[in-house]
PDB file of N, CA, C and O in Angstrom:
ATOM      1  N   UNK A 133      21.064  25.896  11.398  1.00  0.00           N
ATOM      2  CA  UNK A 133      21.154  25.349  12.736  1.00  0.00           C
ATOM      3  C   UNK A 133      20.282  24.093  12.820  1.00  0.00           C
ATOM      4  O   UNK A 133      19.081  24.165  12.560  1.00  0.00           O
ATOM      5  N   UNK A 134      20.895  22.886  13.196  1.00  0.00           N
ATOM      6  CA  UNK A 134      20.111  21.884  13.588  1.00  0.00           C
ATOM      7  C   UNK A 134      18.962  21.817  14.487  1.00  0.00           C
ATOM      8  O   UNK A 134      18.819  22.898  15.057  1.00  0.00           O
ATOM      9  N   UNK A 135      18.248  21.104  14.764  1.00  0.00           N
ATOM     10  CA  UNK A 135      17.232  20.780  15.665  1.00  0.00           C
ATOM     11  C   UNK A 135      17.883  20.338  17.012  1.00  0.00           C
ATOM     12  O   UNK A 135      19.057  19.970  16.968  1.00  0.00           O
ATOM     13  N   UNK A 136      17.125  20.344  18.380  1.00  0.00           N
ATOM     14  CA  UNK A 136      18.352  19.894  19.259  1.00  0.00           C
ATOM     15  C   UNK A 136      17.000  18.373  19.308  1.00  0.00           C
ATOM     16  O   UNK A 136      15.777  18.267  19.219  1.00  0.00           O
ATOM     17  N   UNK A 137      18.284  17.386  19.515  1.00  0.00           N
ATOM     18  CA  UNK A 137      17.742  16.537  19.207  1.00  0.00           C
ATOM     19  C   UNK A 137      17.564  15.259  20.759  1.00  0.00           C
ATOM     20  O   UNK A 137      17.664  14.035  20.677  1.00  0.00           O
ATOM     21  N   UNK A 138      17.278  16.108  22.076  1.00  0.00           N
ATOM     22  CA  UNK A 138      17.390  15.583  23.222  1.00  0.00           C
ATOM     23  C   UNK A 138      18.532  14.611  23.767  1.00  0.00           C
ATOM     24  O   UNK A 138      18.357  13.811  24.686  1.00  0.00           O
ATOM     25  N   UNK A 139      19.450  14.751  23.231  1.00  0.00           N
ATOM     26  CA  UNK A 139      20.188  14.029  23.647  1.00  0.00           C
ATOM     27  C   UNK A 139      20.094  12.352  23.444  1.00  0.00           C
ATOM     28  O   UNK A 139      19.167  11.861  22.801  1.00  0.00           O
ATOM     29  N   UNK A 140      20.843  11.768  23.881  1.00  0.00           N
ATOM     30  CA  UNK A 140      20.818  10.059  23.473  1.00  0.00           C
ATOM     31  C   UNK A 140      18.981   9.560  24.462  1.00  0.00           C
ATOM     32  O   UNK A 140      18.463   9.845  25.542  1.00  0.00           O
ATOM     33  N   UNK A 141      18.628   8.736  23.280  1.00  0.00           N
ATOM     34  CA  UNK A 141      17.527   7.710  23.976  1.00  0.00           C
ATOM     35  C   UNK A 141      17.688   6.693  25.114  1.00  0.00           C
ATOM     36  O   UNK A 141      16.972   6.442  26.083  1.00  0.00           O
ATOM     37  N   UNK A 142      19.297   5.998  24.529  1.00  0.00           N
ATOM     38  CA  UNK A 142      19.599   4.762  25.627  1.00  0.00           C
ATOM     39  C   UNK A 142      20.815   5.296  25.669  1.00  0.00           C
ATOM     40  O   UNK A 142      21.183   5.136  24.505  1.00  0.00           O
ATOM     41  N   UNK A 143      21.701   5.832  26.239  1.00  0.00           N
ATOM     42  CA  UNK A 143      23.086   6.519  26.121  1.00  0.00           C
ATOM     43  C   UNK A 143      23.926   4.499  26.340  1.00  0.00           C
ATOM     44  O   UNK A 143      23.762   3.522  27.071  1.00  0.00           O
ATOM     45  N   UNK A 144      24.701   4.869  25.282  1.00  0.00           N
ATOM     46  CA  UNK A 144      26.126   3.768  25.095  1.00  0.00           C
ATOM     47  C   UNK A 144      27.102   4.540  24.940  1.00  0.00           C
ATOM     48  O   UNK A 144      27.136   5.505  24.176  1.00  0.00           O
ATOM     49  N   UNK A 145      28.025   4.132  25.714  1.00  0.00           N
ATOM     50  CA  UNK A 145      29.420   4.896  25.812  1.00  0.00           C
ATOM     51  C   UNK A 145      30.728   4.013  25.309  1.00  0.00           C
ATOM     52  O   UNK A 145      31.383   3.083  25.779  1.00  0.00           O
ATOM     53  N   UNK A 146      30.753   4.814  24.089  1.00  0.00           N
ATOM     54  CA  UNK A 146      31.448   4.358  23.234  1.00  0.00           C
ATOM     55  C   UNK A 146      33.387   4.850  23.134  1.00  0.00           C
ATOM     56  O   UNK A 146      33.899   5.772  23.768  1.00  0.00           O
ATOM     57  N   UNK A 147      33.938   4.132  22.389  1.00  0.00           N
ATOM     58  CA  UNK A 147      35.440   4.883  22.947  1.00  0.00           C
ATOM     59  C   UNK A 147      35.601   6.116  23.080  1.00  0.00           C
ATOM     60  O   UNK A 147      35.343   6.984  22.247  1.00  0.00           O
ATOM     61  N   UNK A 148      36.056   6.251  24.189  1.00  0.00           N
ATOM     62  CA  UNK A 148      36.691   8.216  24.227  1.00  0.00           C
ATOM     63  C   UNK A 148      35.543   8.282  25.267  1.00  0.00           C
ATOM     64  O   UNK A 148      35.702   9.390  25.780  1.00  0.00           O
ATOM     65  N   UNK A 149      34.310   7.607  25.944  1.00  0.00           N
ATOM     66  CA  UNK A 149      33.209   7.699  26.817  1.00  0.00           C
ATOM     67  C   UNK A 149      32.268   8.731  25.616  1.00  0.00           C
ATOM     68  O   UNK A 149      31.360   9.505  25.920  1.00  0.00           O
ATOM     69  N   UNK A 150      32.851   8.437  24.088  1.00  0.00           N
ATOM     70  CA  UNK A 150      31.100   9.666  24.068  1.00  0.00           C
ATOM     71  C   UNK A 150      30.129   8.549  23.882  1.00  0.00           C
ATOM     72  O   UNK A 150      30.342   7.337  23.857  1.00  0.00           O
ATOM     73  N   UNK A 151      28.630   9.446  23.713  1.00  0.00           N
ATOM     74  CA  UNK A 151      27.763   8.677  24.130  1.00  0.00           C
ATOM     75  C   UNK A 151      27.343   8.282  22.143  1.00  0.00           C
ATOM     76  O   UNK A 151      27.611   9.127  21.289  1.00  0.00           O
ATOM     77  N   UNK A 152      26.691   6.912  21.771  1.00  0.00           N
ATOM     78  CA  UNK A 152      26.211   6.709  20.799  1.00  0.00           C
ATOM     79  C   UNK A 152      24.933   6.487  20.771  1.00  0.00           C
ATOM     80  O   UNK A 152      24.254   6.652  21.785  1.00  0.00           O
ATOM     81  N   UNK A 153      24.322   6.016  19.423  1.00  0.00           N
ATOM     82  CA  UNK A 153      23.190   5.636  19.604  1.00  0.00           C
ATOM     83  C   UNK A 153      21.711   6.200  19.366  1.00  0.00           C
ATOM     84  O   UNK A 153      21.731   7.380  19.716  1.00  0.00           O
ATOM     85  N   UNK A 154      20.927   5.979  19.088  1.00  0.00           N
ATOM     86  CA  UNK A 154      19.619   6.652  18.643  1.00  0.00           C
ATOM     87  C   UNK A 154      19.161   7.859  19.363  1.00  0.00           C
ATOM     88  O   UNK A 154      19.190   7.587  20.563  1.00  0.00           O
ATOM     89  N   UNK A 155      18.792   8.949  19.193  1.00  0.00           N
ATOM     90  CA  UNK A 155      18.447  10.207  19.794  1.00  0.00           C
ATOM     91  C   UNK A 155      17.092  10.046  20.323  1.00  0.00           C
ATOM     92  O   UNK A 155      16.292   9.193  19.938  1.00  0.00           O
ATOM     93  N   UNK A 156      16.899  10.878  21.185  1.00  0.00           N
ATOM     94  CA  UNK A 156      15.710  11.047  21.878  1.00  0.00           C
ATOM     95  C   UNK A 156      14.759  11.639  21.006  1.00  0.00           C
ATOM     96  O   UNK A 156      13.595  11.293  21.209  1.00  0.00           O
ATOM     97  N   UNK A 157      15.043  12.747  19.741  1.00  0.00           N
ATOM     98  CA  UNK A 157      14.213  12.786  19.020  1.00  0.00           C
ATOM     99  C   UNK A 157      13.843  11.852  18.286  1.00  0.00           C
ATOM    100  O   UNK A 157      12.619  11.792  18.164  1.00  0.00           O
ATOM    101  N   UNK A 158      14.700  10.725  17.482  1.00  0.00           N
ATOM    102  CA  UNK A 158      14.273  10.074  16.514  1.00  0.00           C
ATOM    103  C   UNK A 158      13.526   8.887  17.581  1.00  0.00           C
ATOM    104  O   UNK A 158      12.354   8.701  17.254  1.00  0.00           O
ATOM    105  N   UNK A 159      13.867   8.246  18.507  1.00  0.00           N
ATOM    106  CA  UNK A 159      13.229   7.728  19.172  1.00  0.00           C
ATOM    107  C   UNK A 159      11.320   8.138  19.618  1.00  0.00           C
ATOM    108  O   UNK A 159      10.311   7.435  19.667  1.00  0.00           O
ATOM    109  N   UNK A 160      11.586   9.598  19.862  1.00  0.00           N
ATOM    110  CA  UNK A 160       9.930  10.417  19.755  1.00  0.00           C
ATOM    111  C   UNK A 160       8.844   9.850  18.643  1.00  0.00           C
ATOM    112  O   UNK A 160       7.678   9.484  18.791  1.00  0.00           O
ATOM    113  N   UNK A 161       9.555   9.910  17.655  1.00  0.00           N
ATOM    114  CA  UNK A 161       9.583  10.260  16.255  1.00  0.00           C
ATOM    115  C   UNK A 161       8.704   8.622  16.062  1.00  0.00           C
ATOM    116  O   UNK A 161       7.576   8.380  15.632  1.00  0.00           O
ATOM    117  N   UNK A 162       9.662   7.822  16.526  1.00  0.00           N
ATOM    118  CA  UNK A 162       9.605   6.298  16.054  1.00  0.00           C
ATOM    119  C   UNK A 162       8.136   5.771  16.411  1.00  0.00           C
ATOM    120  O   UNK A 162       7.437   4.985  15.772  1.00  0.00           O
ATOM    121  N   UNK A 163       7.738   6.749  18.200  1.00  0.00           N
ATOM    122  CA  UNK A 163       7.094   6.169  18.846  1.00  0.00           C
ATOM    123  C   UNK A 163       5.586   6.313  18.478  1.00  0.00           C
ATOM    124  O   UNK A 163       4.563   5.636  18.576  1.00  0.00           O
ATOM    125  N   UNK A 164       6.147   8.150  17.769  1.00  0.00           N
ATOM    126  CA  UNK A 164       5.081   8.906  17.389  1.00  0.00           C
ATOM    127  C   UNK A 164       4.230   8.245  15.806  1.00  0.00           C
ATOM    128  O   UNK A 164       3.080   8.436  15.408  1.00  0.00           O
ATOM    129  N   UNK A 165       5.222   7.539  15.279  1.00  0.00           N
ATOM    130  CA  UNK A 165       5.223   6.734  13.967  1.00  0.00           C
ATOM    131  C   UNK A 165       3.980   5.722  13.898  1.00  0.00           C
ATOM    132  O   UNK A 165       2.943   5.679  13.236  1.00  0.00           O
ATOM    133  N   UNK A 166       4.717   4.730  15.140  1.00  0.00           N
ATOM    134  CA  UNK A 166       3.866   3.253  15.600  1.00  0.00           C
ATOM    135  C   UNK A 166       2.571   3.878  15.969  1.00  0.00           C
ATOM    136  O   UNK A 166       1.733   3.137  15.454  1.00  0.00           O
ATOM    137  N   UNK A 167       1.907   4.911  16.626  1.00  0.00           N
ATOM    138  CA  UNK A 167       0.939   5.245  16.863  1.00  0.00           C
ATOM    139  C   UNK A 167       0.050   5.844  15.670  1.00  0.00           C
ATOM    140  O   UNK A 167      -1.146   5.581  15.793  1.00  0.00           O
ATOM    141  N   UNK A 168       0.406   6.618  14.512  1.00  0.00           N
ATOM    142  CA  UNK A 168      -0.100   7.011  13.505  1.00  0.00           C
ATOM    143  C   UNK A 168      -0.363   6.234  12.931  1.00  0.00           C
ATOM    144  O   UNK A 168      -1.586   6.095  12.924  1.00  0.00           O
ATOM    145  N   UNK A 169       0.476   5.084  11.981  1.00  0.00           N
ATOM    146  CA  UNK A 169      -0.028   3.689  11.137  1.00  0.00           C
ATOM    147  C   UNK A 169      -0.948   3.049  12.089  1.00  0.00           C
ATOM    148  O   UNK A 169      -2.090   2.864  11.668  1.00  0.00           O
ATOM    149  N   UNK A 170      -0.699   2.704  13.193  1.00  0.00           N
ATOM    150  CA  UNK A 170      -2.258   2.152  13.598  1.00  0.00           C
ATOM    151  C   UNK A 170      -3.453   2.368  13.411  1.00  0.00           C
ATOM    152  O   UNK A 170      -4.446   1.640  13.377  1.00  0.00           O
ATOM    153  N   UNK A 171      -3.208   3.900  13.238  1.00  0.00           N
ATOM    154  CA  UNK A 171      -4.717   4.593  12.870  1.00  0.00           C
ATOM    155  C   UNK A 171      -4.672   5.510  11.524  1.00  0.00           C
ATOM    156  O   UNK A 171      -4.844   6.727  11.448  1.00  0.00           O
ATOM    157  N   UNK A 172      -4.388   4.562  10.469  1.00  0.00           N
ATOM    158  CA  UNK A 172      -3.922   5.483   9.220  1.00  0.00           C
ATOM    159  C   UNK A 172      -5.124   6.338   8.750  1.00  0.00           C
ATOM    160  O   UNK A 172      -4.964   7.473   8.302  1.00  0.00           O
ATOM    161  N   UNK A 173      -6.240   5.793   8.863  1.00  0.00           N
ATOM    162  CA  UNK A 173      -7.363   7.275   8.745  1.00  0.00           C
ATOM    163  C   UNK A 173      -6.805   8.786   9.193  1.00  0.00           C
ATOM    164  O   UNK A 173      -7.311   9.810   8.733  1.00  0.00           O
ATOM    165  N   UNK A 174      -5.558   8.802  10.271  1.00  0.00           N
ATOM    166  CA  UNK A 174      -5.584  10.200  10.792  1.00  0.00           C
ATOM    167  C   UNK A 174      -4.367  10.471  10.234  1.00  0.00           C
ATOM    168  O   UNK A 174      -3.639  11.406  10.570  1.00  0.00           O
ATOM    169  N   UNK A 175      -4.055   9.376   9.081  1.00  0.00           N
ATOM    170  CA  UNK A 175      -2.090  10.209   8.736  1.00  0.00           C
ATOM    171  C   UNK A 175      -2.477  10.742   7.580  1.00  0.00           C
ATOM    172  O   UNK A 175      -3.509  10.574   6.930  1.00  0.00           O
ATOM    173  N   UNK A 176      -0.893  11.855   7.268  1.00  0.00           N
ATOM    174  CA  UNK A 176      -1.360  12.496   5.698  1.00  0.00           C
ATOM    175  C   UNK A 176      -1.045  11.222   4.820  1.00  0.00           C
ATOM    176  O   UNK A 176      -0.636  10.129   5.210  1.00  0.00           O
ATOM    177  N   UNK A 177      -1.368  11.681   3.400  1.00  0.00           N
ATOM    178  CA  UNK A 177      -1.846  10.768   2.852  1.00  0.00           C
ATOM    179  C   UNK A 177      -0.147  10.133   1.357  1.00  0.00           C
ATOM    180  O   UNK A 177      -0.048   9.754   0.190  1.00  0.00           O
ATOM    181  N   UNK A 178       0.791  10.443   2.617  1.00  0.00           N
ATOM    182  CA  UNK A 178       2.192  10.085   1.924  1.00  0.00           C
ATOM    183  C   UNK A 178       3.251   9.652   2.660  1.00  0.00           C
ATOM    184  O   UNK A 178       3.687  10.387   3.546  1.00  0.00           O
ATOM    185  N   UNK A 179       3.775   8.518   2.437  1.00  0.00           N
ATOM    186  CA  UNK A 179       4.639   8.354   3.075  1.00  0.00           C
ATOM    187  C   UNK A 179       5.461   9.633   3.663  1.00  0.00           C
ATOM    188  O   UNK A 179       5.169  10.107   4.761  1.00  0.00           O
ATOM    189  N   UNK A 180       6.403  10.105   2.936  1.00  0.00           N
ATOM    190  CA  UNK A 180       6.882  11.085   3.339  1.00  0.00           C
ATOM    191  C   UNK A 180       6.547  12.515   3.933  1.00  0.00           C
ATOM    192  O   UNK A 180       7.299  13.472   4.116  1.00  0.00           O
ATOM    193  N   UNK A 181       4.749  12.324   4.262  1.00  0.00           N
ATOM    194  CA  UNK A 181       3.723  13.234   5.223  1.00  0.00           C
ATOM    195  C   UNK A 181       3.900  12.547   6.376  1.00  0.00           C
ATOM    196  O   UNK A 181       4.101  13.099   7.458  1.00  0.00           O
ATOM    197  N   UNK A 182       3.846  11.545   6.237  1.00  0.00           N
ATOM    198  CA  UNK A 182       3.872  10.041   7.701  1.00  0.00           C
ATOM    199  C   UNK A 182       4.937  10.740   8.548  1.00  0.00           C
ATOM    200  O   UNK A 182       4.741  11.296   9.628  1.00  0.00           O
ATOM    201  N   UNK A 183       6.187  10.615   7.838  1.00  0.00           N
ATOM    202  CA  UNK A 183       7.178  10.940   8.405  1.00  0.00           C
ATOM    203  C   UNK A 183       7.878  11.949   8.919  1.00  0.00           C
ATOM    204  O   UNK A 183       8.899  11.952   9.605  1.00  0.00           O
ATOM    205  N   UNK A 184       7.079  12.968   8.426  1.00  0.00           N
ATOM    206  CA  UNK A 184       7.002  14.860   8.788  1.00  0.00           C
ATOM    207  C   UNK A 184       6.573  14.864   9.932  1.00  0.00           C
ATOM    208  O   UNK A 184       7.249  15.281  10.872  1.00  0.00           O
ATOM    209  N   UNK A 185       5.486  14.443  10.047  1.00  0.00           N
ATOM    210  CA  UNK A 185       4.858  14.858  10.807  1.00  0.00           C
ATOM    211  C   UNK A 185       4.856  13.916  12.360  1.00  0.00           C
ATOM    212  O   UNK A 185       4.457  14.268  13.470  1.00  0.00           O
ATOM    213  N   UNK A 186       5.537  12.462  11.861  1.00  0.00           N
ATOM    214  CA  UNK A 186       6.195  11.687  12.931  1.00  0.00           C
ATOM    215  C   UNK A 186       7.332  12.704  14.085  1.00  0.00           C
ATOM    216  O   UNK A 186       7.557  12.574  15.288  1.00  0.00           O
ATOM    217  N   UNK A 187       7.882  13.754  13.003  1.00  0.00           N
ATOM    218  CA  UNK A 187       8.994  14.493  13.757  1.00  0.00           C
ATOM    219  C   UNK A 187       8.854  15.438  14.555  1.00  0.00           C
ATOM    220  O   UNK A 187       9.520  15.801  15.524  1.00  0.00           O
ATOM    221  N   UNK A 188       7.083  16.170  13.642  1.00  0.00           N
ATOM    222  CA  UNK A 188       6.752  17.239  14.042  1.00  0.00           C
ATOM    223  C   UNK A 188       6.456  17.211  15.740  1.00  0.00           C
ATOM    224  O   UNK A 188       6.395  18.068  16.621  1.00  0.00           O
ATOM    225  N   UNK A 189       6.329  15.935  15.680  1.00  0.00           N
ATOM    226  CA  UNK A 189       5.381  15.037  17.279  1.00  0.00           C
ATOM    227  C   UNK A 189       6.404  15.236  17.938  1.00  0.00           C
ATOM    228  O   UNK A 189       6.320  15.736  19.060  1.00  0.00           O
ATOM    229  N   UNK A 190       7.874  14.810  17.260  1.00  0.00           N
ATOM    230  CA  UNK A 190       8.674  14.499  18.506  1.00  0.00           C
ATOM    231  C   UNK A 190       9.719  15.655  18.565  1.00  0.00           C
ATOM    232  O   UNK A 190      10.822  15.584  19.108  1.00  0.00           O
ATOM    233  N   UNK A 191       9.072  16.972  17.769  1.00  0.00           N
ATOM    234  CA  UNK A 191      10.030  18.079  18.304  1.00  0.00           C
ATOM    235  C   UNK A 191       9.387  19.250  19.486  1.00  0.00           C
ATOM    236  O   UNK A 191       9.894  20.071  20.251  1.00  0.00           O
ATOM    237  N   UNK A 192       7.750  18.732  19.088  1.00  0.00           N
ATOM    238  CA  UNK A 192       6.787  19.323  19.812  1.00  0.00           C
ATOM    239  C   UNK A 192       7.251  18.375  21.585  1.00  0.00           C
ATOM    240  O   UNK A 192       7.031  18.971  22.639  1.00  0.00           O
ATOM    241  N   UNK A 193       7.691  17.346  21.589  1.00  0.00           N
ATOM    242  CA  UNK A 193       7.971  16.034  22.935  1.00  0.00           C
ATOM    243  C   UNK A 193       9.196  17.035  23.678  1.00  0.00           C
ATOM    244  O   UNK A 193       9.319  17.467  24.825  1.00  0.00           O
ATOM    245  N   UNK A 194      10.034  17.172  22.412  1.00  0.00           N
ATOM    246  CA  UNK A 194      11.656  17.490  22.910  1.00  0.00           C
ATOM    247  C   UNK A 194      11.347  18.980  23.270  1.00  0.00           C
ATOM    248  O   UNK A 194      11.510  19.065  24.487  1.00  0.00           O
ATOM    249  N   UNK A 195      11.073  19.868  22.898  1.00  0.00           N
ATOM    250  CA  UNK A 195      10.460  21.209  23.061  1.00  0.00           C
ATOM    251  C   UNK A 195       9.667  21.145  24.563  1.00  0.00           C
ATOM    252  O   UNK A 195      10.211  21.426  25.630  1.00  0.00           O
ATOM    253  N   UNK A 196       8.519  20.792  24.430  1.00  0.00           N
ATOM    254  CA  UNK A 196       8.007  20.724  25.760  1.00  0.00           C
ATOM    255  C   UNK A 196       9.157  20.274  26.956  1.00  0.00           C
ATOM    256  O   UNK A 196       9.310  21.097  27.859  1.00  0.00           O
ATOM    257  N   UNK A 197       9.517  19.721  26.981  1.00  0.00           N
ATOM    258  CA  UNK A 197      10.882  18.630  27.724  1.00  0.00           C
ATOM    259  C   UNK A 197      11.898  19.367  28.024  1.00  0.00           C
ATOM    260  O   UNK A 197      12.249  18.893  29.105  1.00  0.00           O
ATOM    261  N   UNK A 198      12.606  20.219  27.781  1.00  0.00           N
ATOM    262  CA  UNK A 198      13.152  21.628  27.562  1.00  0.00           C
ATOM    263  C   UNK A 198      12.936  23.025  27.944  1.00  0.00           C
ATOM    264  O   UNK A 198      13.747  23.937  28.106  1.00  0.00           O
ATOM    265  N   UNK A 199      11.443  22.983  28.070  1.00  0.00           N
ATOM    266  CA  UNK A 199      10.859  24.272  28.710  1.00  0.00           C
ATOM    267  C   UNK A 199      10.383  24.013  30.061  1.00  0.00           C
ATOM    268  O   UNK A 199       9.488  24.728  30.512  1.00  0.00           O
ATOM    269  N   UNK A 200      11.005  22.831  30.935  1.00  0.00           N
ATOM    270  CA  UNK A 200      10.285  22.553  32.041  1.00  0.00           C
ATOM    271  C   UNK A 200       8.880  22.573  32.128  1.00  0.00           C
ATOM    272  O   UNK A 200       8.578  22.287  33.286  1.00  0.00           O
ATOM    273  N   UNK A 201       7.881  22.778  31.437  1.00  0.00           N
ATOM    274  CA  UNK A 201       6.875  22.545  32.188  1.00  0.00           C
ATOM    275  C   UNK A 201       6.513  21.120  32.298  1.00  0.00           C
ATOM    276  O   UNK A 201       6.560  20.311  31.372  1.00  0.00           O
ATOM    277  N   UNK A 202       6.125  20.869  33.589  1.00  0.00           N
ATOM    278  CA  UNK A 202       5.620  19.225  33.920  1.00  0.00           C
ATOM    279  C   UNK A 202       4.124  19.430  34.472  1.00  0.00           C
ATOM    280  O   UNK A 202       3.452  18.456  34.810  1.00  0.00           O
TER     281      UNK A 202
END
């Protein structure tokens, strides 16, 4: 089973009206990214740790987001 991946970031409606375009997770992900390399003292120490854990951020975003609490 996939991850649910919040639905579209910028929804574009593409032929047939579905929606395209970057997900709200990978968008999380992206944002969660730009904030870690700024401060690479606090990332793991691999690219492909960078990027784990970029997701981990933005499934922990989409999760919260999902369970209503505000």
């Amino acid at each position: 089973m996939s991850k649910p991946d919040g639905g579209p970031a910028f929804p574009i409606f593409g032929e047939g009206g579905t929606e395209v375009g970057m997900s709200l997770r990978d968008w999380f992900a992206g944002v969660a990214l730009s904030g870690m390399v700024s401060h690479p003292d606090m990332c793991p120490s691999t690219v492909s740790g960078v990027a784990q854990e970029a997701y981990r951020y933005a499934d922990a975003m989409i999760s919260e987001r999902e369970s209503g609490n505000e």
